[in-house]
Amino acid sequence: MSVSMLSTFVKPMHPEGRKFVAIFAGITFILFLIWEPLGWIGVGLTVWCYYFFRDPPRVTPTREGLMVSPADGVVSLLEPAVPPAELGLGDKPMTRVSVFMSVFNCHVNRLPCAGRISKVAYRPGKFLNASLDKASSDNERNGLAVTLPDGRQYGVVQIAGLVARRILCWSKEGQSLMTGERFGLIRFGSRLDIYLPEGVSPLVCIGQNMVAGETVIADLESTEQARSGGIR
C-alpha cells in the first residue's frame, strides 16, 4: 500500500467536529460581509477547527503485551499516584504516565492495551490547566478501568483542561476493545492519565512526544527498568 502526498496533509475528520466546522464557516461568511480581512482570519480559524478534529488512521504495534499511548501530546508527568477511587483499582500507588494535549494535537483517544472495560466512571470538577499535577484530582474527568486477559488491571483517565469543556466516551462497561481502538475524545486541550499495572515500568520519558495508538509506553512482558532521557 502506498502513501499519497495528499494524504500526508489532508486527514479524515471525526464526525464530532462537523458541526463546529460548520459554525466556524458560517461565522467566516458573515465576517467576509463585514470586512474582507476579518473573513480571511475566519478562514484560518475554520481550517484550524477542521485540523483539531482530525482523526487520522494509526499503525498500532500488534505484539501481545505492548501498551501504546492513548493520546497525542507530550509526557508531562511520570510518577507513582493513587488512581481515582471511582475506578475501583485500590488505594495503592500505581505508576502514572500523564500525556498533555495542546489545542494543536489530535484529540481522539485510543485504548492503551486490549482488554475488557470493567468500569466507566465520570466525575464533574474544575477546569484547571491540564498540565498541573492537581488537575488529576480537581478537574472534570472520565475514567476507564480495563481488565487484561491475565486478570491484571490498568486505568486510563480523560481529564478536561483549561479550555476543554466536553469529555466524550462512547465505550461502555463490559465492552472489549483492541489495542489502539478509539474509545473517546476531549474537545479543545486536555490530558490523559494512564495507570500502569503493578510491576510494569514505563518506557517513555518526561518531555517525550507521543502518538496515540502508535508510541509504546510500556511492555507487560518486559523486565526492563524505567527509562530516563534528556533534551538534545
Coordinates of N, CA, C and O in Angstrom, one line a residue, residues 55-58 60 68-71 108-112 156 180-184 212-214:
D55 N -8.9 12.9 12.5 CA -8.9 11.6 13.1 C -8.1 10.6 12.1 O -8.7 9.8 11.5
P56 N -6.8 10.8 12.0 CA -6.0 10.0 11.1 C -5.9 8.6 11.5 O -5.9 8.2 12.7
P57 N -5.8 7.7 10.5 CA -5.6 6.2 10.9 C -4.2 6.1 11.5 O -3.3 6.8 11.2
R58 N -4.0 5.2 12.4 CA -2.8 4.9 13.0 C -2.3 3.5 12.9 O -3.2 2.5 12.8
T60 N -0.9 0.5 14.7 CA -0.7 0.1 16.1 C 0.2 -1.1 16.1 O -0.1 -2.1 15.4
V68 N 0.2 1.1 24.3 CA 0.5 2.3 23.5 C -0.1 3.5 24.1 O -1.0 3.5 25.0
S69 N 0.3 4.7 23.7 CA -0.2 5.9 24.2 C -1.7 6.1 23.8 O -2.0 5.8 22.7
P70 N -2.5 6.6 24.7 CA -3.9 6.8 24.4 C -4.2 8.1 23.8 O -5.3 8.4 23.3
A71 N -3.1 9.0 23.7 CA -3.3 10.3 23.2 C -2.1 10.9 22.5 O -0.9 10.5 22.8
V108 N -8.5 12.6 19.5 CA -9.2 11.3 19.6 C -8.3 10.4 20.5 O -7.1 10.3 20.3
N109 N -9.0 9.7 21.4 CA -8.3 8.9 22.4 C -8.4 7.4 22.1 O -9.5 6.9 21.6
R110 N -7.4 6.7 22.3 CA -7.3 5.2 21.9 C -6.9 4.4 23.1 O -6.1 4.8 24.0
L111 N -7.4 3.2 23.2 CA -7.1 2.3 24.3 C -5.7 1.8 24.3 O -5.2 1.4 23.3
P112 N -5.0 1.9 25.4 CA -3.6 1.6 25.5 C -3.3 0.1 25.3 O -2.3 -0.3 24.7
V156 N -7.2 4.3 32.6 CA -6.9 5.4 31.7 C -8.0 6.5 32.0 O -9.2 6.1 32.0
G180 N -5.2 0.2 20.7 CA -5.3 1.3 19.8 C -6.7 1.6 19.3 O -6.8 2.6 18.5
E181 N -7.7 0.9 19.7 CA -9.0 1.2 19.3 C -9.6 2.5 19.9 O -9.3 2.8 21.1
R182 N -10.3 3.3 19.1 CA -10.8 4.5 19.6 C -11.9 4.3 20.7 O -12.7 3.5 20.6
F183 N -11.8 5.1 21.8 CA -12.8 5.0 22.8 C -13.4 6.3 23.2 O -14.4 6.4 23.9
G184 N -12.8 7.4 22.8 CA -13.3 8.7 23.3 C -12.6 9.9 22.6 O -11.7 9.7 21.8
A212 N -0.8 8.8 19.6 CA -1.9 7.9 20.1 C -2.0 6.7 19.2 O -2.0 6.8 18.0
G213 N -2.0 5.5 19.8 CA -2.2 4.3 19.1 C -0.9 3.7 18.5 O -0.9 2.6 17.9
E214 N 0.2 4.5 18.6 CA 1.5 4.1 18.0 C 2.7 4.0 19.0 O 3.4 3.0 19.0

